[in-house]
PDB file of C-alpha atoms in Angstrom:
ATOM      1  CA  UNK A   1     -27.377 -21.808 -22.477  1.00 85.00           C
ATOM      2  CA  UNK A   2     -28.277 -18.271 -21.525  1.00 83.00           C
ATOM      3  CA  UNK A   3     -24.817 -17.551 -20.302  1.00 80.00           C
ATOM      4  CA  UNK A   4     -25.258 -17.097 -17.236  1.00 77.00           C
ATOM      5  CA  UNK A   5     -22.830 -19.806 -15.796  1.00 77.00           C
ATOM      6  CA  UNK A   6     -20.356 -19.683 -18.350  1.00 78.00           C
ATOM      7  CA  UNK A   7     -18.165 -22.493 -19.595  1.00 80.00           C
ATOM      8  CA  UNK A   8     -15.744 -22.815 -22.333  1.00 81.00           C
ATOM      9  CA  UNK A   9     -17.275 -26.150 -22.840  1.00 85.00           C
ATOM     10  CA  UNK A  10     -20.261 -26.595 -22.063  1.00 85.00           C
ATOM     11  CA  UNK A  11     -21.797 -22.810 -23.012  1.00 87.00           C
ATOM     12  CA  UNK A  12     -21.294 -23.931 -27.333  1.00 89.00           C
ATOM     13  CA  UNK A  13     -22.885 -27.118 -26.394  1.00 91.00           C
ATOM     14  CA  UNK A  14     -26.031 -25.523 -24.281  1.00 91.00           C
ATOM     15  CA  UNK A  15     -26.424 -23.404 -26.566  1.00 91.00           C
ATOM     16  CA  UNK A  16     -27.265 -25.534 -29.600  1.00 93.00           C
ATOM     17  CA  UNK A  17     -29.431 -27.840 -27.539  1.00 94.00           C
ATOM     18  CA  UNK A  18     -33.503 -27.053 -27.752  1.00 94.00           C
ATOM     19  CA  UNK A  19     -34.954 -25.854 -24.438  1.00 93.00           C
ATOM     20  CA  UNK A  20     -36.397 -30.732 -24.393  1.00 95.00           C
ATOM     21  CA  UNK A  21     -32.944 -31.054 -25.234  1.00 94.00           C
ATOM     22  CA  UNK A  22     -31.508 -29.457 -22.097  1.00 92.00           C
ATOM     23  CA  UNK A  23     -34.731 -30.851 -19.776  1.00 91.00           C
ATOM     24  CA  UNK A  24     -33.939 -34.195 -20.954  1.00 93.00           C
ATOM     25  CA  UNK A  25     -29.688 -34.275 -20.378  1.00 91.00           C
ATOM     26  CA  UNK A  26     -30.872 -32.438 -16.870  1.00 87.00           C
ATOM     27  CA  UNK A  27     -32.890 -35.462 -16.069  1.00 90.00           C
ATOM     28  CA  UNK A  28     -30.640 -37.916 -17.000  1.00 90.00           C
ATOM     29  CA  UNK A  29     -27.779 -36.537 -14.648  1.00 84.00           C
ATOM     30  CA  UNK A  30     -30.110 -35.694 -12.171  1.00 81.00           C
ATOM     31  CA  UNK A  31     -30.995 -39.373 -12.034  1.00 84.00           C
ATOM     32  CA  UNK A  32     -27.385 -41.278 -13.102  1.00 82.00           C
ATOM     33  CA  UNK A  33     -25.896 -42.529 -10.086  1.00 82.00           C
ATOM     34  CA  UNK A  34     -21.765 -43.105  -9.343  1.00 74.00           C
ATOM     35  CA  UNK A  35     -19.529 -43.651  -6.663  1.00 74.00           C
ATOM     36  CA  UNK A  36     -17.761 -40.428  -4.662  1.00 69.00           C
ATOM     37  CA  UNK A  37     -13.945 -40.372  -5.765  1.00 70.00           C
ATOM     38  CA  UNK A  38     -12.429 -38.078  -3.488  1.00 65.00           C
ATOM     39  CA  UNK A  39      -9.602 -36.453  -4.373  1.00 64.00           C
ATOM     40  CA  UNK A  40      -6.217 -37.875  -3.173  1.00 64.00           C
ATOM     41  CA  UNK A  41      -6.194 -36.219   0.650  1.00 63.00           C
ATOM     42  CA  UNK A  42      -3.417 -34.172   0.202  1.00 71.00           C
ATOM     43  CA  UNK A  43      -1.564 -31.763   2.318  1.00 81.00           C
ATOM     44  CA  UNK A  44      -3.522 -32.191   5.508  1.00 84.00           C
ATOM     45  CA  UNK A  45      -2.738 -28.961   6.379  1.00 87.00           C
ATOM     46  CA  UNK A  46      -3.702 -27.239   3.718  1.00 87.00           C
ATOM     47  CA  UNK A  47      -7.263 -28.986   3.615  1.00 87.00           C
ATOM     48  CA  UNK A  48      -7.454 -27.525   6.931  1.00 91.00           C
ATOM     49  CA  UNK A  49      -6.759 -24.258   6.419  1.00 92.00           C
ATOM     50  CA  UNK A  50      -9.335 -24.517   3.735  1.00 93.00           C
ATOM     51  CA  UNK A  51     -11.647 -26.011   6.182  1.00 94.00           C
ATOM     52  CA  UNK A  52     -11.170 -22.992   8.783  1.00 96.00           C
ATOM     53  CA  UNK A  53     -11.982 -20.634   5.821  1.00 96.00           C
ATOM     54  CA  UNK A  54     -15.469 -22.986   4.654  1.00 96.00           C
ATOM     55  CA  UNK A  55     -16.476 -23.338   8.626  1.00 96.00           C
ATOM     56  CA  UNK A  56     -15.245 -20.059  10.027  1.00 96.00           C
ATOM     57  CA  UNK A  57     -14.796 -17.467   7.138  1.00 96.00           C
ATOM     58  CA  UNK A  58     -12.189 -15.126   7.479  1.00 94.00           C
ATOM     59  CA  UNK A  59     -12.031 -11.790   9.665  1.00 93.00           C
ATOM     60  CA  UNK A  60      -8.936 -10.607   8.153  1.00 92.00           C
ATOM     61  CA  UNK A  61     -10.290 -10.977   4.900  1.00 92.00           C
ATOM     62  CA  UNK A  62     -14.071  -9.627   5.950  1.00 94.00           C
ATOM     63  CA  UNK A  63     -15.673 -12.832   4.461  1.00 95.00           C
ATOM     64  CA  UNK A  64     -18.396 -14.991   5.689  1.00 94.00           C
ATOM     65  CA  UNK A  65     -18.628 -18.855   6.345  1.00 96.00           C
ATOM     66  CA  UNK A  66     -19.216 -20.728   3.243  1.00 96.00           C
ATOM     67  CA  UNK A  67     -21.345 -23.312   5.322  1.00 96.00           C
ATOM     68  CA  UNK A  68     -23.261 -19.963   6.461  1.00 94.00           C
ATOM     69  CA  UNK A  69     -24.997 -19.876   3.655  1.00 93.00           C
ATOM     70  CA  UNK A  70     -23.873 -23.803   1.559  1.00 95.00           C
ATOM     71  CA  UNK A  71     -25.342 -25.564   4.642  1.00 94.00           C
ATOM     72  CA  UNK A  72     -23.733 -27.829   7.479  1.00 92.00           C
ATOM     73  CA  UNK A  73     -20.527 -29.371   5.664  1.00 91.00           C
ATOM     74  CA  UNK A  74     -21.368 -28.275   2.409  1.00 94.00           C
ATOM     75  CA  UNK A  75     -24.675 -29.980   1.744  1.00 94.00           C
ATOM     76  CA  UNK A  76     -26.615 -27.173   0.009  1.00 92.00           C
ATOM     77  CA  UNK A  77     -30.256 -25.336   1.318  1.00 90.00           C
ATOM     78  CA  UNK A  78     -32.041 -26.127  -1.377  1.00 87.00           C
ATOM     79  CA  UNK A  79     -34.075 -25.339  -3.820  1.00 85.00           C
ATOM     80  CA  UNK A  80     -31.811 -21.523  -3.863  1.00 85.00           C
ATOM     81  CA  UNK A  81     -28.438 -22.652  -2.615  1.00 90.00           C
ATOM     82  CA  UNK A  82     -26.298 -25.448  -4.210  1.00 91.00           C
ATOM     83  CA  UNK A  83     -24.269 -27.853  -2.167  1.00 93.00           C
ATOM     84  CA  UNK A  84     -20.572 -27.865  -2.593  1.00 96.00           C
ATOM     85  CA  UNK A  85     -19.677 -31.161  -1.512  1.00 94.00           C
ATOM     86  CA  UNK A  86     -17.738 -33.389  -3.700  1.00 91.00           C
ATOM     87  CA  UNK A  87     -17.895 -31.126  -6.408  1.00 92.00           C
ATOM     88  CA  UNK A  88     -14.853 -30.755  -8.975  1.00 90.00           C
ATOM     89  CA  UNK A  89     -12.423 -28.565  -7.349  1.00 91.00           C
ATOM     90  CA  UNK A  90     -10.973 -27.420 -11.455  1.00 90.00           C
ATOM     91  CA  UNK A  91     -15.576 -26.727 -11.713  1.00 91.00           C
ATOM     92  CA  UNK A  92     -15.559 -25.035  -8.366  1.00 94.00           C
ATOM     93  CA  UNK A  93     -12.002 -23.132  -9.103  1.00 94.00           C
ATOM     94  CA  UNK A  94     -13.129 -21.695 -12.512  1.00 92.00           C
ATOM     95  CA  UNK A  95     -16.929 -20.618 -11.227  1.00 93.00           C
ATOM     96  CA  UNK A  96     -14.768 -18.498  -8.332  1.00 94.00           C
ATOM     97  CA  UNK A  97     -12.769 -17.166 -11.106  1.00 94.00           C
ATOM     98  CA  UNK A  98     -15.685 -16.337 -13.187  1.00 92.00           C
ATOM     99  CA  UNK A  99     -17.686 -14.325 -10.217  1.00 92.00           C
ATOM    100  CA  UNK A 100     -14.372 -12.747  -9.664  1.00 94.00           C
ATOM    101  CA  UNK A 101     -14.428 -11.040 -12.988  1.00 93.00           C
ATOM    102  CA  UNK A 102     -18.165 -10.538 -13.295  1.00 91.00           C
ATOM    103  CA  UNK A 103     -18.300 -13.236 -15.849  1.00 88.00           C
ATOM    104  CA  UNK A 104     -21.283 -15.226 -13.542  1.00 87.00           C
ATOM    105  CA  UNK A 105     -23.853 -12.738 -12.480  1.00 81.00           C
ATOM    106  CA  UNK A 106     -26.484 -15.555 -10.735  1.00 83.00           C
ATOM    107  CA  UNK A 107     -26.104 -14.269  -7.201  1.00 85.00           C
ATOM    108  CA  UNK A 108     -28.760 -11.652  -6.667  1.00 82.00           C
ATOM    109  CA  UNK A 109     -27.004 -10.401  -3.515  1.00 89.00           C
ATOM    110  CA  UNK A 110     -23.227 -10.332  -5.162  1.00 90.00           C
ATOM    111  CA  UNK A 111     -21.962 -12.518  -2.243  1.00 93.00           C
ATOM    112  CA  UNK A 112     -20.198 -14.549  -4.500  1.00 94.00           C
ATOM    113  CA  UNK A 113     -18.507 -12.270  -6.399  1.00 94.00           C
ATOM    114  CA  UNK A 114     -17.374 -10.529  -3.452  1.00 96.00           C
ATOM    115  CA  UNK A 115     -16.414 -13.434  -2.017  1.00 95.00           C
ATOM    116  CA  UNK A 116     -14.227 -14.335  -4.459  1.00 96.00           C
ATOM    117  CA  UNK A 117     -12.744 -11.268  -4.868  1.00 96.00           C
ATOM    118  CA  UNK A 118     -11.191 -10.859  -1.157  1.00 96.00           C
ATOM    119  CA  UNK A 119     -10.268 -14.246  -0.955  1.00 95.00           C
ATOM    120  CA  UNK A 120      -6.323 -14.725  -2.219  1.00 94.00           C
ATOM    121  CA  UNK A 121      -5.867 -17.205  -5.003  1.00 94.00           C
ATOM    122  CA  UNK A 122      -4.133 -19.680  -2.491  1.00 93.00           C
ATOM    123  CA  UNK A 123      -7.415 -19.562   0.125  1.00 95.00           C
ATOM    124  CA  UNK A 124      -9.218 -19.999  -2.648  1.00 95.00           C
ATOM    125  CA  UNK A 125      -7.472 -23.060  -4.140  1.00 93.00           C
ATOM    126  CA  UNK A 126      -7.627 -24.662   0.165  1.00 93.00           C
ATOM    127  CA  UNK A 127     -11.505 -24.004   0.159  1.00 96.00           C
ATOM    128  CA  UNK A 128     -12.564 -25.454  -3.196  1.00 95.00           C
ATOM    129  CA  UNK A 129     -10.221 -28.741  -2.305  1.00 92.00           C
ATOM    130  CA  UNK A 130     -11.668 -28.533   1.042  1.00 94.00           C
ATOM    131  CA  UNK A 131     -14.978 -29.097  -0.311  1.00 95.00           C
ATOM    132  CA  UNK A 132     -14.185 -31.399  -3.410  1.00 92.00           C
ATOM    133  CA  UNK A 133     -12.704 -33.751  -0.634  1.00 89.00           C
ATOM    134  CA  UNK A 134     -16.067 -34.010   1.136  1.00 90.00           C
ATOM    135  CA  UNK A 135     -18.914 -36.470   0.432  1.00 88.00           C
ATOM    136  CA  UNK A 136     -21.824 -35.139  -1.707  1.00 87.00           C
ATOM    137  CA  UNK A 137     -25.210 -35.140   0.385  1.00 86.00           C
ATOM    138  CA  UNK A 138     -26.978 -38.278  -0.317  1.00 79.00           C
ATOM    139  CA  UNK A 139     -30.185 -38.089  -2.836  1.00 62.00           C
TER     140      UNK A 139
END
C-alpha cells in the first residue's frame, strides 16, 4: 500500500484497502494452508548453477551468498529477513528487477539492489528457480 514493494497488481488493490482491511487479508494468508508445488525440475544443470550462486555467491561477480544472509537453504532469519524457499520464481524475478531499478527501496543496507544489479539476467533467472524449487520452511 505505501509502495514500497511495488506490484502492478497488487499496489491498486493495497491501496484501496483500509489499514483492518490489509491486517485482516494478512491474517488470513498468514494462516491458509496448501501443498508445495514445485516447479517442474528442469535443467538440472542450470538449478545448479543457481544453487552455486544461492550457497556460494559469486567472486567474479563480487556478490555474497544468498543463504548468508536468507538462512540455511533459504528458510529466512526472521522477524528482518524473509525466506526464499518455494516462493514464485515470476514474484521473486520481478522483486530483483524492481531493486535493480530502485523501484523497491526496503533494504536499509542496499544489498539487494546491489545484488541485483551485478548479477546477469541469466544468474539471476538460475537463483530465483533455484529457490522456487525448494520447500518453504515449515510453520
Amino acid at each position: 500500500a505505501d509502495g514500497s514493494r511495488p506490484h502492478d497488481i497488487m499496489s491498486p488493490i493495497a491501496a484501496q484497502m483500509t489499514e483492518q482491511e490489509r491486517r485482516d487479508a494478512a491474517a488470513y494468508y498468514a494462516s491458509a494452508r496448501a501443498p508445495f508445488r514445485p516447479l517442474p525440475p528442469g535443467d538440472p544443470k542450470l538449478l545448479q548453477l543457481g544453487g552455486r550462486i544461492a550457497i556460494s555467491g559469486s567472486q567474479a561477480r563480487g556478490v555474497q551468498s544468498c543463504v548468508g544472509c536468507h538462512g540455511p537453504d533459504g528458510v529466512g532469519v526472521p522477524p528482518d529477513t524473509p525466506y526464499l524457499a518455494g516462493q514464485d520464481a515470476a514474484y521473486m524475478e520481478a522483486q530483483l528487477k524492481h531493486w535493480r531499478e530502485g523501484r523497491r527501496d526496503t533494504d536499509p543496507l542496499g544489498v539487494m539492489a546491489d545484488v541485483a544489479r551485478r548479477l546477469s539476467p541469466q544468474e539471476r533467472q538460475w537463483v530465483v528457480r533455484y529457490f522456487a524449487a525448494l520447500p518453504p520452511p515449515a510453520s
